Amino acid sequence: MASMFLTQVRDYMMARRYAKRTIDTYLHWIKFFILFHKKRHPAQLAEPEVEAFLTWLAVERHVAFKTQATALNALAFLYRHIVQRPLSLQLNFNPAKTPQKLPVVLTRAEVAALLRWIEPKYKLLAQLMYGSGLRLMEAVRLRVKDIDFDYLSVMVWQGKGNKNRRVTLALELTPSLKQQITAVQLFWQADLQNPVYAGVWLPFALAIKYPAAPKELNWHYLFPSGQLSKDPQAGCIRRHHLDESCVRQAIKIAAKKAGIGKNVTCHTLRHSFATHLLESGADIRTVQEQLGHSDVKTTQIYTHVLSRGGNAVKSPLSLLLHGDGGSV
């Protein structure tokens, strides 16, 4: 990295164990902000320059609301922790538009077709995303210990918003999951014979509290990578989880082979989970808990795509054609 200032920001975040994705994202927006103001040092800038940048993103670049919010979070971090001059809570800038985007939902038949066509090595992951409503990263980051066969549940740790939750597990996945754990055990046994293997990565606090845990089977990823890799922070050799980009590609390919004409992503399986739960009679609070939403209003978006037979809204044309209005 050419800029000494950005290197300082990166080192600060790495020392405090920020997630690599967060580091990369914040550095991107901080660099963008500096370039926008013709490479002036952030210490020479203040709230008016931040407001101008955020307004420009919305008005000229037409970024989405979440993108603008991410940029604001990065700059708030910059001024609070690096410049040590926190931004005002009363910033005045043009907010990006927030059009409501309805989720893409598959029918049960479409989900079944997708699961038939997906590459076998990714099928269990897809089944978990649909069967338990998991986000992609929540699924690939699962550890062996997170599967509770006794209570048929899955523990999700540090999900979106750094929240933990317990979600349902389909009984039908028990044999496949036990087979997957056996495969993980084979990797684990081979890795322990490797003198340079440092064990699986653990969050900093856990690694200190449980120093032996990195080499215990239960802490290893349920969906491990096929090869060892170097930990970019510690410099040691570990086995990381499966690359999530491979799962995204597998879902896209399976949807195409299944002839599904919708824009199918990994998150579509989570949307379908929520919608199908509501269709089956589950109350919205239960679905909210399963998805890990803080506000039930977030969950309510799935009621817009429901089709509950007689309770669904019927087109007036249908009433006209099948009622007393005769043919038209």
mmCIF file of C-alpha atoms in Angstrom:
data_model
loop_
_atom_site.group_PDB
_atom_site.id
_atom_site.type_symbol
_atom_site.label_atom_id
_atom_site.label_comp_id
_atom_site.label_asym_id
_atom_site.label_seq_id
_atom_site.Cartn_x
_atom_site.Cartn_y
_atom_site.Cartn_z
ATOM 1 C CA MET A 1 0.000 0.000 0.000
ATOM 2 C CA ALA A 2 1.626 3.255 -1.144
ATOM 3 C CA SER A 3 0.033 5.674 1.343
ATOM 4 C CA MET A 4 1.645 5.741 4.783
ATOM 5 C CA PHE A 5 -1.594 7.136 6.203
ATOM 6 C CA LEU A 6 -3.710 4.269 4.848
ATOM 7 C CA THR A 7 -1.100 1.834 6.128
ATOM 8 C CA GLN A 8 -1.501 3.390 9.566
ATOM 9 C CA VAL A 9 -5.277 2.948 9.357
ATOM 10 C CA ARG A 10 -4.902 -0.664 8.264
ATOM 11 C CA ASP A 11 -2.420 -1.454 11.056
ATOM 12 C CA TYR A 12 -4.723 0.139 13.631
ATOM 13 C CA MET A 13 -7.637 -2.045 12.541
ATOM 14 C CA MET A 14 -5.568 -5.222 12.294
ATOM 15 C CA ALA A 15 -4.158 -4.705 15.777
ATOM 16 C CA ARG A 16 -7.719 -4.540 17.085
ATOM 17 C CA ARG A 17 -8.788 -7.640 15.163
ATOM 18 C CA TYR A 18 -11.264 -6.044 12.790
ATOM 19 C CA ALA A 19 -12.590 -8.459 10.177
ATOM 20 C CA LYS A 20 -10.606 -8.449 6.927
ATOM 21 C CA ARG A 21 -13.733 -7.516 4.960
ATOM 22 C CA THR A 22 -14.319 -4.536 7.233
ATOM 23 C CA ILE A 23 -10.715 -3.407 6.858
ATOM 24 C CA ASP A 24 -10.846 -3.617 3.060
ATOM 25 C CA THR A 25 -14.203 -1.821 2.884
ATOM 26 C CA TYR A 26 -13.227 1.014 5.229
ATOM 27 C CA LEU A 27 -9.904 1.545 3.448
ATOM 28 C CA HIS A 28 -11.722 1.760 0.126
ATOM 29 C CA TRP A 29 -14.043 4.527 1.311
ATOM 30 C CA ILE A 30 -11.370 6.437 3.216
ATOM 31 C CA LYS A 31 -9.152 6.431 0.128
ATOM 32 C CA PHE A 32 -12.109 7.505 -2.041
ATOM 33 C CA PHE A 33 -12.841 10.362 0.382
ATOM 34 C CA ILE A 34 -9.223 11.573 0.299
ATOM 35 C CA LEU A 35 -9.100 11.460 -3.510
ATOM 36 C CA PHE A 36 -12.430 13.276 -3.766
ATOM 37 C CA HIS A 37 -10.908 16.162 -1.798
ATOM 38 C CA LYS A 38 -7.801 16.217 -4.013
ATOM 39 C CA LYS A 39 -5.584 14.220 -1.640
ATOM 40 C CA ARG A 40 -5.958 16.558 1.302
ATOM 41 C CA HIS A 41 -5.249 14.929 4.668
ATOM 42 C CA PRO A 42 -8.433 14.069 6.594
ATOM 43 C CA ALA A 43 -7.151 16.062 9.575
ATOM 44 C CA GLN A 44 -7.472 19.175 7.378
ATOM 45 C CA LEU A 45 -11.084 18.317 6.591
ATOM 46 C CA ALA A 46 -14.193 18.347 8.759
ATOM 47 C CA GLU A 47 -17.981 17.884 8.720
ATOM 48 C CA PRO A 48 -18.638 20.110 5.651
ATOM 49 C CA GLU A 49 -16.262 18.039 3.537
ATOM 50 C CA VAL A 50 -17.816 14.798 4.793
ATOM 51 C CA GLU A 51 -21.298 16.132 3.984
ATOM 52 C CA ALA A 52 -20.179 17.181 0.508
ATOM 53 C CA PHE A 53 -18.741 13.732 -0.186
ATOM 54 C CA LEU A 54 -21.843 11.870 1.012
ATOM 55 C CA THR A 55 -24.123 14.178 -0.972
ATOM 56 C CA TRP A 56 -22.004 13.676 -4.096
ATOM 57 C CA LEU A 57 -22.299 9.906 -3.725
ATOM 58 C CA ALA A 58 -26.099 10.154 -3.631
ATOM 59 C CA VAL A 59 -26.647 12.890 -6.244
ATOM 60 C CA GLU A 60 -23.878 12.236 -8.765
ATOM 61 C CA ARG A 61 -22.990 8.580 -8.305
ATOM 62 C CA HIS A 62 -26.572 7.482 -7.473
ATOM 63 C CA VAL A 63 -25.328 4.956 -4.900
ATOM 64 C CA ALA A 64 -27.792 2.869 -2.906
ATOM 65 C CA PHE A 65 -28.750 3.827 0.631
ATOM 66 C CA LYS A 66 -26.700 0.981 2.137
ATOM 67 C CA THR A 67 -23.639 1.988 0.120
ATOM 68 C CA GLN A 68 -23.861 5.562 1.372
ATOM 69 C CA ALA A 69 -24.349 4.278 4.927
ATOM 70 C CA THR A 70 -21.215 2.130 4.621
ATOM 71 C CA ALA A 71 -19.210 5.145 3.443
ATOM 72 C CA LEU A 72 -20.496 7.134 6.424
ATOM 73 C CA ASN A 73 -19.529 4.335 8.818
ATOM 74 C CA ALA A 74 -16.013 4.284 7.379
ATOM 75 C CA LEU A 75 -15.613 8.048 7.794
ATOM 76 C CA ALA A 76 -17.105 7.974 11.286
ATOM 77 C CA PHE A 77 -14.498 5.369 12.209
ATOM 78 C CA LEU A 78 -11.748 7.451 10.612
ATOM 79 C CA TYR A 79 -12.546 10.603 12.551
ATOM 80 C CA ARG A 80 -13.278 8.897 15.863
ATOM 81 C CA HIS A 81 -10.287 6.557 16.039
ATOM 82 C CA ILE A 82 -7.618 7.930 13.695
ATOM 83 C CA VAL A 83 -8.130 11.686 13.492
ATOM 84 C CA GLN A 84 -9.579 11.597 17.044
ATOM 85 C CA ARG A 85 -12.148 14.245 16.278
ATOM 86 C CA PRO A 86 -15.530 12.486 16.163
ATOM 87 C CA LEU A 87 -18.036 13.663 13.586
ATOM 88 C CA SER A 88 -21.165 15.488 14.637
ATOM 89 C CA LEU A 89 -24.338 13.451 14.943
ATOM 90 C CA GLN A 90 -26.151 16.226 13.070
ATOM 91 C CA LEU A 91 -24.524 15.845 9.650
ATOM 92 C CA ASN A 92 -26.507 17.539 6.885
ATOM 93 C CA PHE A 93 -26.299 15.688 3.551
ATOM 94 C CA ASN A 94 -28.618 14.378 0.854
ATOM 95 C CA PRO A 95 -29.530 10.794 1.750
ATOM 96 C CA ALA A 96 -29.576 8.188 -0.988
ATOM 97 C CA LYS A 97 -33.013 6.998 -2.030
ATOM 98 C CA THR A 98 -34.286 3.847 -0.361
ATOM 99 C CA PRO A 99 -36.758 2.169 -2.719
ATOM 100 C CA GLN A 100 -38.267 -0.960 -1.210
ATOM 101 C CA LYS A 101 -36.937 -4.015 -2.958
ATOM 102 C CA LEU A 102 -39.109 -7.085 -2.750
ATOM 103 C CA PRO A 103 -37.199 -10.335 -2.250
ATOM 104 C CA VAL A 104 -36.926 -12.940 -4.978
ATOM 105 C CA VAL A 105 -38.629 -16.087 -3.712
ATOM 106 C CA LEU A 106 -38.635 -19.566 -5.231
ATOM 107 C CA THR A 107 -41.583 -21.923 -5.159
ATOM 108 C CA ARG A 108 -41.087 -25.235 -3.391
ATOM 109 C CA ALA A 109 -40.877 -26.946 -6.774
ATOM 110 C CA GLU A 110 -38.150 -24.517 -7.870
ATOM 111 C CA VAL A 111 -36.157 -25.125 -4.684
ATOM 112 C CA ALA A 112 -36.414 -28.880 -5.266
ATOM 113 C CA ALA A 113 -35.206 -28.453 -8.861
ATOM 114 C CA LEU A 114 -32.310 -26.257 -7.764
ATOM 115 C CA LEU A 115 -31.194 -28.833 -5.188
ATOM 116 C CA ARG A 116 -31.384 -31.609 -7.791
ATOM 117 C CA TRP A 117 -29.090 -29.740 -10.177
ATOM 118 C CA ILE A 118 -26.550 -28.259 -7.790
ATOM 119 C CA GLU A 119 -23.075 -29.764 -7.697
ATOM 120 C CA PRO A 120 -23.015 -32.464 -4.965
ATOM 121 C CA LYS A 121 -20.182 -30.858 -2.946
ATOM 122 C CA TYR A 122 -22.329 -27.742 -2.423
ATOM 123 C CA LYS A 123 -25.705 -29.423 -1.960
ATOM 124 C CA LEU A 124 -25.555 -29.670 1.848
ATOM 125 C CA LEU A 125 -24.646 -25.995 2.115
ATOM 126 C CA ALA A 126 -27.614 -25.054 -0.080
ATOM 127 C CA GLN A 127 -29.905 -27.296 1.957
ATOM 128 C CA LEU A 128 -28.804 -25.546 5.156
ATOM 129 C CA MET A 129 -29.324 -22.086 3.684
ATOM 130 C CA TYR A 130 -32.864 -23.033 2.676
ATOM 131 C CA GLY A 131 -33.686 -25.383 5.557
ATOM 132 C CA SER A 132 -32.375 -23.126 8.334
ATOM 133 C CA GLY A 133 -32.580 -19.672 6.754
ATOM 134 C CA LEU A 134 -28.836 -19.090 6.942
ATOM 135 C CA ARG A 135 -26.962 -16.333 5.168
ATOM 136 C CA LEU A 136 -24.125 -17.561 2.949
ATOM 137 C CA MET A 137 -21.341 -16.439 5.292
ATOM 138 C CA GLU A 138 -23.170 -17.863 8.308
ATOM 139 C CA ALA A 139 -23.266 -21.230 6.526
ATOM 140 C CA VAL A 140 -19.640 -21.390 5.393
ATOM 141 C CA ARG A 141 -18.411 -20.233 8.826
ATOM 142 C CA LEU A 142 -20.179 -23.011 10.717
ATOM 143 C CA ARG A 143 -17.944 -25.095 12.982
ATOM 144 C CA VAL A 144 -18.443 -28.767 13.821
ATOM 145 C CA LYS A 145 -19.605 -27.864 17.334
ATOM 146 C CA ASP A 146 -22.387 -25.616 15.993
ATOM 147 C CA ILE A 147 -24.564 -28.555 14.936
ATOM 148 C CA ASP A 148 -26.815 -29.751 17.762
ATOM 149 C CA PHE A 149 -28.185 -33.145 16.780
ATOM 150 C CA ASP A 150 -29.995 -33.630 20.108
ATOM 151 C CA TYR A 151 -32.155 -30.533 19.755
ATOM 152 C CA LEU A 152 -32.088 -30.442 15.932
ATOM 153 C CA SER A 153 -30.727 -26.922 15.794
ATOM 154 C CA VAL A 154 -27.831 -24.896 14.454
ATOM 155 C CA MET A 155 -25.974 -22.263 16.468
ATOM 156 C CA VAL A 156 -25.064 -19.120 14.546
ATOM 157 C CA TRP A 157 -22.346 -17.075 16.233
ATOM 158 C CA GLN A 158 -21.591 -13.418 15.421
ATOM 159 C CA GLY A 159 -24.065 -13.245 12.563
ATOM 160 C CA LYS A 160 -25.046 -9.960 10.962
ATOM 161 C CA GLY A 161 -25.000 -7.237 13.601
ATOM 162 C CA ASN A 162 -22.699 -9.441 15.709
ATOM 163 C CA LYS A 163 -25.722 -11.366 17.000
ATOM 164 C CA ASN A 164 -25.957 -15.007 18.068
ATOM 165 C CA ARG A 165 -29.030 -17.160 17.490
ATOM 166 C CA ARG A 166 -30.261 -20.754 17.414
ATOM 167 C CA VAL A 167 -32.124 -21.863 14.288
ATOM 168 C CA THR A 168 -34.000 -24.991 13.296
ATOM 169 C CA LEU A 169 -32.309 -27.987 11.657
ATOM 170 C CA ALA A 170 -34.161 -30.349 9.344
ATOM 171 C CA LEU A 171 -34.067 -33.899 10.701
ATOM 172 C CA GLU A 172 -33.538 -35.173 7.155
ATOM 173 C CA LEU A 173 -30.094 -33.525 7.034
ATOM 174 C CA THR A 174 -28.742 -35.526 9.997
ATOM 175 C CA PRO A 175 -27.129 -38.331 7.924
ATOM 176 C CA SER A 176 -25.513 -35.883 5.495
ATOM 177 C CA LEU A 177 -24.188 -33.722 8.320
ATOM 178 C CA LYS A 178 -22.684 -36.699 10.132
ATOM 179 C CA GLN A 179 -21.044 -37.779 6.882
ATOM 180 C CA GLN A 180 -19.687 -34.232 6.452
ATOM 181 C CA ILE A 181 -18.241 -34.267 9.970
ATOM 182 C CA THR A 182 -16.504 -37.569 9.151
ATOM 183 C CA ALA A 183 -14.912 -35.868 6.126
ATOM 184 C CA VAL A 184 -13.797 -32.953 8.334
ATOM 185 C CA GLN A 185 -12.263 -35.449 10.738
ATOM 186 C CA LEU A 186 -10.134 -36.925 7.959
ATOM 187 C CA PHE A 187 -8.784 -33.465 7.095
ATOM 188 C CA TRP A 188 -8.197 -32.780 10.783
ATOM 189 C CA GLN A 189 -6.269 -36.003 11.390
ATOM 190 C CA ALA A 190 -4.044 -35.362 8.368
ATOM 191 C CA ASP A 191 -3.438 -31.732 9.373
ATOM 192 C CA LEU A 192 -2.354 -32.689 12.879
ATOM 193 C CA GLN A 193 0.433 -34.763 11.340
ATOM 194 C CA ASN A 194 1.733 -31.648 9.579
ATOM 195 C CA PRO A 195 4.396 -29.985 11.793
ATOM 196 C CA VAL A 196 3.653 -26.485 10.439
ATOM 197 C CA TYR A 197 -0.107 -26.695 10.987
ATOM 198 C CA ALA A 198 -1.170 -24.069 13.566
ATOM 199 C CA GLY A 199 -4.790 -25.136 13.879
ATOM 200 C CA VAL A 200 -7.984 -23.429 12.783
ATOM 201 C CA TRP A 201 -8.443 -19.660 13.139
ATOM 202 C CA LEU A 202 -10.307 -18.440 16.214
ATOM 203 C CA PRO A 203 -11.325 -14.912 17.205
ATOM 204 C CA PHE A 204 -8.573 -13.322 19.295
ATOM 205 C CA ALA A 205 -10.367 -13.521 22.665
ATOM 206 C CA LEU A 206 -11.296 -17.182 22.193
ATOM 207 C CA ALA A 207 -7.774 -18.122 21.114
ATOM 208 C CA ILE A 208 -6.485 -16.693 24.401
ATOM 209 C CA LYS A 209 -9.226 -18.213 26.554
ATOM 210 C CA TYR A 210 -8.974 -21.646 24.919
ATOM 211 C CA PRO A 211 -5.351 -22.037 23.738
ATOM 212 C CA ALA A 212 -5.830 -25.722 22.840
ATOM 213 C CA ALA A 213 -9.041 -25.136 20.868
ATOM 214 C CA PRO A 214 -7.434 -24.371 17.452
ATOM 215 C CA LYS A 215 -6.369 -28.005 17.169
ATOM 216 C CA GLU A 216 -9.585 -29.550 18.510
ATOM 217 C CA LEU A 217 -11.993 -31.132 16.009
ATOM 218 C CA ASN A 218 -15.109 -29.360 17.306
ATOM 219 C CA TRP A 219 -13.676 -25.933 16.479
ATOM 220 C CA HIS A 220 -12.814 -26.781 12.880
ATOM 221 C CA TYR A 221 -14.963 -25.520 10.031
ATOM 222 C CA LEU A 222 -17.831 -27.768 8.952
ATOM 223 C CA PHE A 223 -17.098 -26.893 5.311
ATOM 224 C CA PRO A 224 -13.299 -26.693 5.118
ATOM 225 C CA SER A 225 -11.191 -25.539 2.208
ATOM 226 C CA GLY A 226 -9.556 -28.290 0.203
ATOM 227 C CA GLN A 227 -6.098 -26.888 0.868
ATOM 228 C CA LEU A 228 -4.091 -25.261 3.626
ATOM 229 C CA SER A 229 -3.334 -21.555 3.421
ATOM 230 C CA LYS A 230 -1.316 -18.871 5.156
ATOM 231 C CA ASP A 231 -3.067 -16.754 7.763
ATOM 232 C CA PRO A 232 -2.530 -13.173 6.459
ATOM 233 C CA GLN A 233 -2.452 -11.757 10.000
ATOM 234 C CA ALA A 234 -0.525 -14.338 12.019
ATOM 235 C CA GLY A 235 1.573 -15.684 9.127
ATOM 236 C CA CYS A 236 0.994 -19.305 10.150
ATOM 237 C CA ILE A 237 -0.526 -22.221 8.219
ATOM 238 C CA ARG A 238 -4.205 -22.981 8.756
ATOM 239 C CA ARG A 239 -7.176 -24.597 7.023
ATOM 240 C CA HIS A 240 -9.816 -21.973 6.320
ATOM 241 C CA HIS A 241 -13.444 -22.508 5.363
ATOM 242 C CA LEU A 242 -14.700 -23.081 1.827
ATOM 243 C CA ASP A 243 -14.470 -20.086 -0.505
ATOM 244 C CA GLU A 244 -17.935 -18.526 -0.559
ATOM 245 C CA SER A 245 -17.544 -17.374 -4.165
ATOM 246 C CA CYS A 246 -17.586 -21.030 -5.261
ATOM 247 C CA VAL A 247 -20.968 -21.483 -3.572
ATOM 248 C CA ARG A 248 -22.385 -18.395 -5.292
ATOM 249 C CA GLN A 249 -21.274 -19.703 -8.667
ATOM 250 C CA ALA A 250 -22.683 -23.173 -7.972
ATOM 251 C CA ILE A 251 -26.094 -21.685 -7.119
ATOM 252 C CA LYS A 252 -26.128 -19.629 -10.330
ATOM 253 C CA ILE A 253 -25.190 -22.639 -12.453
ATOM 254 C CA ALA A 254 -27.784 -24.876 -10.780
ATOM 255 C CA ALA A 255 -30.548 -22.291 -11.275
ATOM 256 C CA LYS A 256 -29.695 -22.038 -14.960
ATOM 257 C CA LYS A 257 -29.662 -25.819 -15.421
ATOM 258 C CA ALA A 258 -32.976 -26.085 -13.575
ATOM 259 C CA GLY A 259 -34.520 -23.599 -15.980
ATOM 260 C CA ILE A 260 -35.459 -21.118 -13.240
ATOM 261 C CA GLY A 261 -36.083 -17.760 -14.869
ATOM 262 C CA LYS A 262 -35.579 -15.710 -11.689
ATOM 263 C CA ASN A 263 -32.465 -13.919 -10.457
ATOM 264 C CA VAL A 264 -31.385 -16.628 -8.029
ATOM 265 C CA THR A 265 -28.640 -15.998 -5.466
ATOM 266 C CA CYS A 266 -27.658 -17.684 -2.224
ATOM 267 C CA HIS A 267 -29.813 -15.170 -0.362
ATOM 268 C CA THR A 268 -32.819 -16.283 -2.421
ATOM 269 C CA LEU A 269 -32.775 -19.523 -0.421
ATOM 270 C CA ARG A 270 -33.026 -17.530 2.823
ATOM 271 C CA HIS A 271 -35.904 -15.469 1.381
ATOM 272 C CA SER A 272 -37.634 -18.682 0.335
ATOM 273 C CA PHE A 273 -37.155 -20.186 3.810
ATOM 274 C CA ALA A 274 -38.905 -17.208 5.428
ATOM 275 C CA THR A 275 -41.751 -17.082 2.924
ATOM 276 C CA HIS A 276 -42.409 -20.813 3.042
ATOM 277 C CA LEU A 277 -42.426 -20.751 6.852
ATOM 278 C CA LEU A 278 -45.104 -18.063 6.804
ATOM 279 C CA GLU A 279 -47.055 -19.974 4.165
ATOM 280 C CA SER A 280 -47.015 -23.062 6.383
ATOM 281 C CA GLY A 281 -48.621 -21.104 9.238
ATOM 282 C CA ALA A 282 -45.644 -20.000 11.348
ATOM 283 C CA ASP A 283 -46.227 -16.672 13.086
ATOM 284 C CA ILE A 284 -44.113 -13.717 12.032
ATOM 285 C CA ARG A 285 -42.339 -13.447 15.422
ATOM 286 C CA THR A 286 -41.047 -16.996 15.050
ATOM 287 C CA VAL A 287 -39.752 -16.219 11.571
ATOM 288 C CA GLN A 288 -38.149 -13.035 12.905
ATOM 289 C CA GLU A 289 -36.250 -15.035 15.536
ATOM 290 C CA GLN A 290 -35.145 -17.643 13.005
ATOM 291 C CA LEU A 291 -33.796 -14.970 10.651
ATOM 292 C CA GLY A 292 -32.162 -12.945 13.424
ATOM 293 C CA HIS A 293 -33.941 -9.697 12.555
ATOM 294 C CA SER A 294 -33.850 -7.008 15.243
ATOM 295 C CA ASP A 295 -37.086 -5.425 14.037
ATOM 296 C CA VAL A 296 -40.183 -7.328 12.965
ATOM 297 C CA LYS A 297 -40.712 -4.692 10.256
ATOM 298 C CA THR A 298 -37.759 -6.221 8.403
ATOM 299 C CA THR A 299 -39.475 -9.612 8.479
ATOM 300 C CA GLN A 300 -42.821 -8.211 7.350
ATOM 301 C CA ILE A 301 -41.509 -7.731 3.815
ATOM 302 C CA TYR A 302 -42.106 -11.452 3.257
ATOM 303 C CA THR A 303 -45.841 -10.980 3.720
ATOM 304 C CA HIS A 304 -45.847 -9.071 0.418
ATOM 305 C CA VAL A 305 -45.018 -12.181 -1.578
ATOM 306 C CA LEU A 306 -47.305 -14.635 0.167
ATOM 307 C CA SER A 307 -49.922 -16.610 -1.712
ATOM 308 C CA ARG A 308 -52.169 -18.385 0.780
ATOM 309 C CA GLY A 309 -54.875 -19.817 -1.423
ATOM 310 C CA GLY A 310 -58.209 -18.272 -0.491
ATOM 311 C CA ASN A 311 -56.523 -15.510 1.546
ATOM 312 C CA ALA A 312 -54.535 -14.197 -1.414
ATOM 313 C CA VAL A 313 -55.642 -11.008 -3.121
ATOM 314 C CA LYS A 314 -57.566 -11.906 -6.271
ATOM 315 C CA SER A 315 -57.493 -9.866 -9.426
ATOM 316 C CA PRO A 316 -60.810 -8.162 -10.286
ATOM 317 C CA LEU A 317 -60.419 -9.629 -13.785
ATOM 318 C CA SER A 318 -60.545 -13.123 -12.286
ATOM 319 C CA LEU A 319 -63.748 -12.219 -10.469
ATOM 320 C CA LEU A 320 -65.177 -10.833 -13.691
ATOM 321 C CA LEU A 321 -64.292 -13.899 -15.772
ATOM 322 C CA HIS A 322 -65.414 -16.467 -13.217
ATOM 323 C CA GLY A 323 -68.213 -14.553 -11.597
ATOM 324 C CA ASP A 324 -71.511 -13.236 -12.895
ATOM 325 C CA GLY A 325 -69.985 -10.783 -15.340
ATOM 326 C CA GLY A 326 -69.873 -13.300 -18.160
ATOM 327 C CA SER A 327 -67.092 -13.632 -20.686
ATOM 328 C CA VAL A 328 -65.184 -10.625 -21.975
#
